[in-house]
Tab-separated table of C-alpha atoms and ligand atoms in Angstrom:
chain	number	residue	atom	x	y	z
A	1	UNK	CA	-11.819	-18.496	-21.811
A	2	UNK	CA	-13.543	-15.087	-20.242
A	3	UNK	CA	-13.710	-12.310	-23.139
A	4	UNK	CA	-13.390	-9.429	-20.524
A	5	UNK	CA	-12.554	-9.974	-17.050
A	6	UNK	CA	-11.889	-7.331	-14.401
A	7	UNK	CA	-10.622	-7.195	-10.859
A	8	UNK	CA	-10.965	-5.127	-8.162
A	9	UNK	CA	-8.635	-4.924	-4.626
A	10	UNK	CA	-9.263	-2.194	-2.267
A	11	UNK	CA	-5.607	-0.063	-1.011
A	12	UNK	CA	-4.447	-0.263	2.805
A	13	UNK	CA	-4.239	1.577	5.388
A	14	UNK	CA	-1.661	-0.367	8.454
A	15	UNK	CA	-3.453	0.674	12.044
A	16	UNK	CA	-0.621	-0.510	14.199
A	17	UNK	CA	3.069	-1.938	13.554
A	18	UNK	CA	4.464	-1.135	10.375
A	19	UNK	CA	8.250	-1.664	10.247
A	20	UNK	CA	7.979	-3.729	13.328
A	21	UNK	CA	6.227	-6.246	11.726
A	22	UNK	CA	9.781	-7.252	9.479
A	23	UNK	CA	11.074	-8.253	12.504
A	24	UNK	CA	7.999	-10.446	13.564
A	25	UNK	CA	6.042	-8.031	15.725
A	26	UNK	CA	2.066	-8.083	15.291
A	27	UNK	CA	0.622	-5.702	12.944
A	28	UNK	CA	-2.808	-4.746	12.527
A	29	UNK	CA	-3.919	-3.470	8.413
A	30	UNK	CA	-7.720	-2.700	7.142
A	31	UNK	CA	-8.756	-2.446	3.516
A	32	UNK	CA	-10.230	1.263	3.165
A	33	UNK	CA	-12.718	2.255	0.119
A	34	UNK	CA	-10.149	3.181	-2.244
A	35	UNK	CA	-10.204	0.847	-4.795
A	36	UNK	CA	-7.769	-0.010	-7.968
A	37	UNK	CA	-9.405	-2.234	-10.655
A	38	UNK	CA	-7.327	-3.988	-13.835
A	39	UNK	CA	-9.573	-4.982	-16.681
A	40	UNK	CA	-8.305	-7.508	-19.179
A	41	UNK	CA	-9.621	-8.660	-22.304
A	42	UNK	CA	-8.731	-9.290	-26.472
A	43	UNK	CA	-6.144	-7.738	-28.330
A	44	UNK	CA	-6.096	-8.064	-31.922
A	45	UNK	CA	-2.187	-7.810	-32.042
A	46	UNK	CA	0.141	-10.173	-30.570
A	47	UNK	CA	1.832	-9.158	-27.405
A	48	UNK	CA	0.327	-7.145	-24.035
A	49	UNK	CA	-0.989	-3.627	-24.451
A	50	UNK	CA	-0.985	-1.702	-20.873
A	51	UNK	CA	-2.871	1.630	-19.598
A	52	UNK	CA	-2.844	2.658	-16.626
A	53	UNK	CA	-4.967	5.758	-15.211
A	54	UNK	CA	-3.780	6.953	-11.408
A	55	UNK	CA	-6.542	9.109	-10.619
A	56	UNK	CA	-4.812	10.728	-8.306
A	57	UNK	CA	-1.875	11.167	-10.039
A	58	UNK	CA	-0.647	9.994	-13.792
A	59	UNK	CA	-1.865	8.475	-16.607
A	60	UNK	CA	0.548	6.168	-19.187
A	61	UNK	CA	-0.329	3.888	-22.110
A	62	UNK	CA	2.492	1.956	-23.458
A	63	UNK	CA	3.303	-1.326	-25.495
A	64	UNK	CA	5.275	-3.459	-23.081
A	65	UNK	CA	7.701	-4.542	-25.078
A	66	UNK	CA	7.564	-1.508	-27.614
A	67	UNK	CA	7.747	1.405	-24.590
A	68	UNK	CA	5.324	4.130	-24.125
A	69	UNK	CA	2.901	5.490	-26.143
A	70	UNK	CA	1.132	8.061	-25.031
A	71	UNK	CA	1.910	9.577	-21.102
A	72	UNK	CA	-0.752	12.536	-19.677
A	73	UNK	CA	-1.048	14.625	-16.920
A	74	UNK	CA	0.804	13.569	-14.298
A	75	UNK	CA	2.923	14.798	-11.397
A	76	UNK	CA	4.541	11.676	-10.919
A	77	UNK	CA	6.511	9.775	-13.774
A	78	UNK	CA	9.087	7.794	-11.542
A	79	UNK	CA	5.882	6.548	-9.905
A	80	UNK	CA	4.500	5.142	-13.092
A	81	UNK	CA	7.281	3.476	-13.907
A	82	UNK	CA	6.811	1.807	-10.816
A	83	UNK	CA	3.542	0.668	-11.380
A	84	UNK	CA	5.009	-0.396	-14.822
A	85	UNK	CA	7.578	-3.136	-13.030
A	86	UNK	CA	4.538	-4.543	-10.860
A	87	UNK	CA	2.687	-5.439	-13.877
A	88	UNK	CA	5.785	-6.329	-16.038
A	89	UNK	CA	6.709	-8.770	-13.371
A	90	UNK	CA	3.245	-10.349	-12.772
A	91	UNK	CA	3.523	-11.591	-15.980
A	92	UNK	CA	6.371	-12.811	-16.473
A	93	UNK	CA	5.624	-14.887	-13.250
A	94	UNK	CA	2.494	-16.051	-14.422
A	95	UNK	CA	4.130	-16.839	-17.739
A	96	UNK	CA	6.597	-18.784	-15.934
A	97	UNK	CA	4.595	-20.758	-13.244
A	98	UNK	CA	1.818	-21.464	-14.859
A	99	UNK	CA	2.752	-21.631	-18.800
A	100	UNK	CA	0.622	-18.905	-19.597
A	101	UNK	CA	-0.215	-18.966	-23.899
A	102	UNK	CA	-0.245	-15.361	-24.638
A	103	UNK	CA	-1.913	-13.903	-27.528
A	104	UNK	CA	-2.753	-10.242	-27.453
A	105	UNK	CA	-3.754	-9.214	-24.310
A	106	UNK	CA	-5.514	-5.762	-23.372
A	107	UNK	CA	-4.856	-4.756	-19.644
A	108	UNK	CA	-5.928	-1.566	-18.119
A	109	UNK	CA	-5.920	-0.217	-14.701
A	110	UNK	CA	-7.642	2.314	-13.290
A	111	UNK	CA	-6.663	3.204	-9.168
A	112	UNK	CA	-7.628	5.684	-7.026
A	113	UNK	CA	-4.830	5.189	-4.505
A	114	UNK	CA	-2.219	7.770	-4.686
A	115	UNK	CA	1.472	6.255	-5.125
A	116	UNK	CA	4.447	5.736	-2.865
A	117	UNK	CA	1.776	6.820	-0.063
A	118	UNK	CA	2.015	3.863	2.049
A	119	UNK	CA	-1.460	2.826	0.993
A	120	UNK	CA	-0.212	-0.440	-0.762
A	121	UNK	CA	-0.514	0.641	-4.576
A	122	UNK	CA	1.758	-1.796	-5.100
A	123	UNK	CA	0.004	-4.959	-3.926
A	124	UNK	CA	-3.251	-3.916	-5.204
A	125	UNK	CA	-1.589	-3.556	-8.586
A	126	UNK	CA	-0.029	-7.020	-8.105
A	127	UNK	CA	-2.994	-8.693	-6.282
A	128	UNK	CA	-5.655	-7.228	-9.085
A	129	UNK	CA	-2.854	-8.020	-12.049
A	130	UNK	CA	-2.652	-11.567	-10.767
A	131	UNK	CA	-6.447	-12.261	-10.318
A	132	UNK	CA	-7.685	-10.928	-13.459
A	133	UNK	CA	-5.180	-12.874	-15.831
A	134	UNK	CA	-5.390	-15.988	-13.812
A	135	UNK	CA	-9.373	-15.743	-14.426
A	136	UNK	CA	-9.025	-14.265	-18.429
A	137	UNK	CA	-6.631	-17.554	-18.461
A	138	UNK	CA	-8.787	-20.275	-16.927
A	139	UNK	CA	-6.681	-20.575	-14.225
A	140	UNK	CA	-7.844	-21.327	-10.553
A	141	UNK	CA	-9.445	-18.244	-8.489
A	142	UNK	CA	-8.448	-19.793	-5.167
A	143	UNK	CA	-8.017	-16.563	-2.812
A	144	UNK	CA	-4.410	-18.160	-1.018
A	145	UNK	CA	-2.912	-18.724	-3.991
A	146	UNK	CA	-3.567	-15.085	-6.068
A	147	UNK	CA	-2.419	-13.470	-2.345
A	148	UNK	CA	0.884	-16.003	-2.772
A	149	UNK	CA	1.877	-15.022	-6.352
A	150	UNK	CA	0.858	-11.459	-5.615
A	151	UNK	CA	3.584	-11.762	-2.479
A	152	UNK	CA	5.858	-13.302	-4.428
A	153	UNK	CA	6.097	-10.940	-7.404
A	154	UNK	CA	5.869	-8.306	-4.869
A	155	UNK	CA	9.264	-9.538	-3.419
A	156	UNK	CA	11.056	-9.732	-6.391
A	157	UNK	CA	10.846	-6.241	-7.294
A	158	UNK	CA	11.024	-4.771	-3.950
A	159	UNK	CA	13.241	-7.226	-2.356
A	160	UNK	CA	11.471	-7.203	0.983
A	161	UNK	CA	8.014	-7.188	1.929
A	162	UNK	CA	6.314	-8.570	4.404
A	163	UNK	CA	2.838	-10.514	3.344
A	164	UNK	CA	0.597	-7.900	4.957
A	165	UNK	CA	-0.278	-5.560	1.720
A	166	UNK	CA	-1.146	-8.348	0.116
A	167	UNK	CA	-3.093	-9.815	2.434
A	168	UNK	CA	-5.297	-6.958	2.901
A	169	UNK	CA	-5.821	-6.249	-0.850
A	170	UNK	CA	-7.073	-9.893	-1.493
A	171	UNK	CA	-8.914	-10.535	1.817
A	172	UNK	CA	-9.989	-6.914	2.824
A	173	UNK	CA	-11.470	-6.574	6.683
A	174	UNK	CA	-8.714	-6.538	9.225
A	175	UNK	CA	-5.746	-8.677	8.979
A	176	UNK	CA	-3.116	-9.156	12.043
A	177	UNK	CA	0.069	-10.271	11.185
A	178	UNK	CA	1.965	-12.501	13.755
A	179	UNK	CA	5.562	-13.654	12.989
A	180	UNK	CA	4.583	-13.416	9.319
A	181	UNK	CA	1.258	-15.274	9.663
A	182	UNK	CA	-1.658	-13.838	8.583
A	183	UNK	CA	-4.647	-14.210	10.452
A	184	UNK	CA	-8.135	-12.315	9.487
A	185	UNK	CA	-10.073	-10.418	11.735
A	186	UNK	CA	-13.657	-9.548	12.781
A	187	UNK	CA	-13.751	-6.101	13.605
A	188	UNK	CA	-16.204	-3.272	13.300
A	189	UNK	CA	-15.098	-0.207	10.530
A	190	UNK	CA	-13.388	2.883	11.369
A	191	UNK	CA	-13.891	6.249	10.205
A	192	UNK	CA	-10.471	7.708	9.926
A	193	UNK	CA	-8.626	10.959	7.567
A	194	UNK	CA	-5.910	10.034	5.640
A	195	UNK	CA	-3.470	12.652	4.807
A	196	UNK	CA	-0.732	12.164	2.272
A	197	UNK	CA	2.288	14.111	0.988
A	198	UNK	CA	2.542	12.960	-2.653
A	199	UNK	CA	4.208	15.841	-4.095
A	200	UNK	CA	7.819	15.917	-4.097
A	201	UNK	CA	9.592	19.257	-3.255
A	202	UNK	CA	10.330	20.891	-6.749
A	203	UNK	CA	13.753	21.584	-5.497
A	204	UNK	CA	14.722	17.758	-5.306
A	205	UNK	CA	15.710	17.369	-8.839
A	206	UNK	CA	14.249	14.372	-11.147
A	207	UNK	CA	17.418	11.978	-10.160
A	208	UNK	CA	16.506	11.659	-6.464
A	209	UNK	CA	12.395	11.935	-7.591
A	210	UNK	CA	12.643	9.110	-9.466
A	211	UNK	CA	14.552	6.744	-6.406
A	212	UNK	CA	10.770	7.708	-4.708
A	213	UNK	CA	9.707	4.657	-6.657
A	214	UNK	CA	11.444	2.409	-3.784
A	215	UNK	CA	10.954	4.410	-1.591
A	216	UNK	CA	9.610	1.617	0.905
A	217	UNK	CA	13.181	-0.628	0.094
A	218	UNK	CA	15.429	2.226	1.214
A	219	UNK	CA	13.366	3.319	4.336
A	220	UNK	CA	13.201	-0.286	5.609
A	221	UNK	CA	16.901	-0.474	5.056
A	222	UNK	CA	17.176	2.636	7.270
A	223	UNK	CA	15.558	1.190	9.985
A	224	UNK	CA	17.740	-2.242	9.625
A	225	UNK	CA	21.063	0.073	9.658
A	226	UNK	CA	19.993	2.121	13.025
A	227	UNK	CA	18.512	-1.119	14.508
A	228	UNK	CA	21.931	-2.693	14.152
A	229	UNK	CA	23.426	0.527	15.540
A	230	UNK	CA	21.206	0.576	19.000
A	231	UNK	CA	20.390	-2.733	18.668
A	232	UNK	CA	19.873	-3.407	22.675
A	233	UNK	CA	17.386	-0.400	22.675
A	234	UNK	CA	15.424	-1.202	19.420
A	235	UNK	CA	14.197	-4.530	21.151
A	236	UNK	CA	12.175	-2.772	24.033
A	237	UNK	CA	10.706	-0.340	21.029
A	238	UNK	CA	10.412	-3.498	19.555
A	239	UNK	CA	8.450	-5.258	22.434
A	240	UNK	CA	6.331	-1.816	22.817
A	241	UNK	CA	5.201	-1.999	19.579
A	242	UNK	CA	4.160	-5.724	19.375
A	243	UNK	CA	2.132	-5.134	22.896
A	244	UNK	CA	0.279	-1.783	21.578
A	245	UNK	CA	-1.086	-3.676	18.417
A	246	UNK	CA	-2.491	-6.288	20.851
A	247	UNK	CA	-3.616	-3.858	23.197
A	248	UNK	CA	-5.292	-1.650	20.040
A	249	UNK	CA	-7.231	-4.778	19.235
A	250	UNK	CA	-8.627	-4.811	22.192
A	251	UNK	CA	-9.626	-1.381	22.288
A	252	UNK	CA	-11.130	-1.265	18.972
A	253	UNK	CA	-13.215	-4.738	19.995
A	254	UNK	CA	-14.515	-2.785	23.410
A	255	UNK	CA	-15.217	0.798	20.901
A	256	UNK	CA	-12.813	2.391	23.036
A	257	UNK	CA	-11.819	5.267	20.742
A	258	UNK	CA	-10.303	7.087	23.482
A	259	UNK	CA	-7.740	4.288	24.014
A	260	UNK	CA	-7.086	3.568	20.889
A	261	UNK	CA	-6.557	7.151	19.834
A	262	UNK	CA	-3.687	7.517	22.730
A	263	UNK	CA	-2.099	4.134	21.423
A	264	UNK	CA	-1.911	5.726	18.057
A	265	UNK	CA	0.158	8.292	19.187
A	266	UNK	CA	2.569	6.099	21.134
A	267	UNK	CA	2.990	4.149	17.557
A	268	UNK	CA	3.491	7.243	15.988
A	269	UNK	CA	6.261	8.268	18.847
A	270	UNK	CA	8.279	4.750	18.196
A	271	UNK	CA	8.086	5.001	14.586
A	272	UNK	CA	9.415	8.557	15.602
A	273	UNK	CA	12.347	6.932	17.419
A	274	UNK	CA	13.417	4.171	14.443
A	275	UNK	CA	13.673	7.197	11.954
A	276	UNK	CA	10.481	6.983	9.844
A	277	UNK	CA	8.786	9.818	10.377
A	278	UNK	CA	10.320	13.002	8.289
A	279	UNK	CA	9.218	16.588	8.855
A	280	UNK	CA	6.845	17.190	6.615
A	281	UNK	CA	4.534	13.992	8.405
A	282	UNK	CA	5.321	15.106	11.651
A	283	UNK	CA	4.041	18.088	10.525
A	284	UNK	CA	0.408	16.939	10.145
A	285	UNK	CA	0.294	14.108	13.088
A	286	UNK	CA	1.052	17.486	15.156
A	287	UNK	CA	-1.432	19.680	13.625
A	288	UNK	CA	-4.265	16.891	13.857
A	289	UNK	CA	-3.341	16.966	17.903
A	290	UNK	CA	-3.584	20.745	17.805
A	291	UNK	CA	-7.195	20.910	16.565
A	292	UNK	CA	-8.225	17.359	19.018
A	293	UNK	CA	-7.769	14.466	17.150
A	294	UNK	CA	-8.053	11.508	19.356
A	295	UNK	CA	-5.072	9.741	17.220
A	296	UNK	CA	-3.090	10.200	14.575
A	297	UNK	CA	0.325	8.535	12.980
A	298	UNK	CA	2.085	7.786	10.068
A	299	UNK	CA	1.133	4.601	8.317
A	300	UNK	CA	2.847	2.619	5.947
A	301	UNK	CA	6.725	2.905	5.831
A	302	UNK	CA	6.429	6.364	6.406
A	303	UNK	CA	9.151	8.733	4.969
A	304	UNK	CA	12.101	10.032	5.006
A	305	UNK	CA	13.195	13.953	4.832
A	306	UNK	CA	15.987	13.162	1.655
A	307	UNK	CA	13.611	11.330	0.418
A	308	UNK	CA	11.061	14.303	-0.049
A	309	UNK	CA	9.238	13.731	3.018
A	310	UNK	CA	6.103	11.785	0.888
A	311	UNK	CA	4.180	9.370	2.838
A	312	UNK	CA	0.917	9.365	4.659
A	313	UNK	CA	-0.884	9.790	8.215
A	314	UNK	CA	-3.788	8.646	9.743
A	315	UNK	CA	-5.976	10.349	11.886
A	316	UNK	CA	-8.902	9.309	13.919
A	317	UNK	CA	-11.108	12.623	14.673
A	318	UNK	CA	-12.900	13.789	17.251
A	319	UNK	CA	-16.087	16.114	16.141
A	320	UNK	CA	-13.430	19.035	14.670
A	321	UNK	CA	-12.676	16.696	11.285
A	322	UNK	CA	-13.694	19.240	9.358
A	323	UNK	CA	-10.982	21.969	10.987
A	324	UNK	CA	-8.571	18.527	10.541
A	325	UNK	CA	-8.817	18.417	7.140
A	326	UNK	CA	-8.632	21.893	6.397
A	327	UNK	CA	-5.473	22.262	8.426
A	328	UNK	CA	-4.063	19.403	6.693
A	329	UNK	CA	-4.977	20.516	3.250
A	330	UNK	CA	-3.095	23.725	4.385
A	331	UNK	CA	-0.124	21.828	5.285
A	332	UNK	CA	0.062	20.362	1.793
A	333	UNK	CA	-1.765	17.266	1.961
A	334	UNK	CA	-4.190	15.213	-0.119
A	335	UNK	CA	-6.579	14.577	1.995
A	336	UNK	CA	-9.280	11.826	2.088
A	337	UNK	CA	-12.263	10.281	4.074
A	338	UNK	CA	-11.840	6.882	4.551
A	339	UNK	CA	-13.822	3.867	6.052
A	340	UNK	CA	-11.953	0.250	6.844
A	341	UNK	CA	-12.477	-2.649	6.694
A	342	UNK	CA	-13.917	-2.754	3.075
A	343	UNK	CA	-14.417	-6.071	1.251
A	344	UNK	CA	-10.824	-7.532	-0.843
A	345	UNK	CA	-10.924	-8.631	-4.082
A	346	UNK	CA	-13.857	-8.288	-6.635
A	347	UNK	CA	-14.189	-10.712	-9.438
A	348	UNK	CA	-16.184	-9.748	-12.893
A	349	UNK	CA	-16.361	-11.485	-15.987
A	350	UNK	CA	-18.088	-10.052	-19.359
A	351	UNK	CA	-19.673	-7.210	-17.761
B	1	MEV	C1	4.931	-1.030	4.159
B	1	MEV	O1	3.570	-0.834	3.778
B	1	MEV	C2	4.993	-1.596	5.517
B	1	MEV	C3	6.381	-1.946	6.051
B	1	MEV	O2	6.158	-2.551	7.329
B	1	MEV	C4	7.136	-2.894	5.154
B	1	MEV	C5	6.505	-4.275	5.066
B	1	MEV	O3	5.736	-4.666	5.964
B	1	MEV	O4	6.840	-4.975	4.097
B	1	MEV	C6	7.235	-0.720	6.258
């Protein structure tokens, strides 16, 4: 058995066909160079010790079974206990599938990807979680099974998801999603922005902060509640959606940034027209066009305005990224250079 192991799963970024894809549409997501790593190694006491450091964010270091012992800076604490349940329920899974003999257990996780951002914190957490026990264990490393316990832990705290934040955090590169298959992809990297509204309005009051932790549960339920409502019109957004992910393929096979740029926007207008996008998002998709942007939209399941408005964009520049950014950052963002496509899960053992 491995003294120290750690594991490392890069966050998300979907391209095309969020939301669309629960109903079977194709959707295209890259891994991007933010990365989340859990370490695990020896305890001397019985029982699992976690800490967990959100860069951009929280920090928390608790006793799972005794609470928390220690929580610093942080903007965020509905977030952590979030991150909390991922881990929480990745072992009891493991304990349960695979007969896992605990002793004491250190884990500790260290992420740069902001929270309830769309940018799949909670896959990487699971995916990472998953991988390094299942090596500290002795258990097998195969890639398919780590993405299908990360999936399946992943659904039973959310209640939905599909598999394509999972995917991408163990596979990394592109991965297209096609009536829940998930098929990898060889295309070229991207240099996009990511903007993302992590800070919740200081006039929402803790109660509805704190529902931000599912935030992804209740916005997909929104859509399900207004597609059953306009049913008969959802299926031609539907059918749009499915055919611009193919068609963005395409364009970002042939370098055709122009293209893909314009397609972004059309996603961005359907997403629009299911309810995702809340004002604060809309906000920076339409100051990115302002300054030039050749694309921008939201990514991820997007927002929604009771919900504080936190989520994330994308935005593929044109030479003015730098006035991009700054308008962004001006309109409240975090913002971030990112490249896709970035290799999936990293494997280290007594480093
Ligand atoms: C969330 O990252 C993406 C959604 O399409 C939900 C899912 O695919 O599970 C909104």
């Amino acid at each position: 058995m491995a003294k120290k192991v750690r594991a490392s799963v890069p966050a998300k970024v979907i391209l095309f066909g969020e939301h669309f894809v629960v109903y079977g549409k194709r959707a295209l997501a890259t891994a991007i160079n933010q990365r989340l790593a859990v370490e695990v190694s020896d305890r001397e006491e019985d029982g699992y010790h976690v800490k967990i450091e959100n860069i951009p964010t929280f920090g928390l270091e608790l006793d799972l079974e005794g609470g928390a012992r220690r929580a610093y800076p942080y903007k965020d604490y509905g977030s952590a206990t979030k991150a909390v349940a991922y881990v929480k329920e990745s072992i009891a899974y493991l304990e349960e599938r695979y007969g896992l003999n605990r002793g004491g257990v250190e884990i500790e996780i260290k992420s740069e990807i902001p929270l309830s951002a769309g940018l799949g914190s909670s896959a990487a957490t699971c995916v990472a979680t998953i991988a390094a026990l299942k090596e500290y264990f002795g258990l097998s490393g195969d890639l398919e099974a780590i993405r299908n316990d990360a999936h399946h832990v992943e659904l039973t705290v959310q209640g939905a998801a599909s598999p394509i934040d999972t995917a991408i955090s163990t596979y990394g590169g592109y991965v297209l999603i096609e009536r829940n298959e998930v098929k990898r992809l060889p295309l070229a990297g991207l240099d996009l922005i990511v903007g993302c509204i992590g800070s919740i309005p200081l006039n929402m009051g803790t109660k509805k902060a704190s529902e931000i932790g599912l935030k992804t549960k209740r916005v997909v339920e929104e859509v399900k509640k207004r597609k059953e409502n306009f049913n008969a019109i959802f299926d031609y957004i539907f059918d749009a959606a499915d055919e611009i992910t193919a068609q963005a393929i395409k364009a970002i096979e042939a370098k055709d940034f122009v293209n893909l740029g314009a397609l972004m926007y059309i996603n961005h207008g359907l997403l629009d027209a299911i309810g995702v996008v809340p004002g604060r998002l809309s906000e920076l998709v339409k100051v990115s066009q302002a300054l030039g942007a050749l694309g921008a939209k939201v990514t991820g399941a997007g927002g929604l305005n009771e919900m504080g408005g936190v989520g994330s964009v994308i935005v593929l520049p044109n030479e003015s990224g730098a006035r991009i950014k700054t308008a962004l950052d001006i309109a409240g963002a975090l913002v971030m250079d990112v490249k896709t496509g970035e290799g999936g899960l990293k494997l280290e053992t007594d480093f």
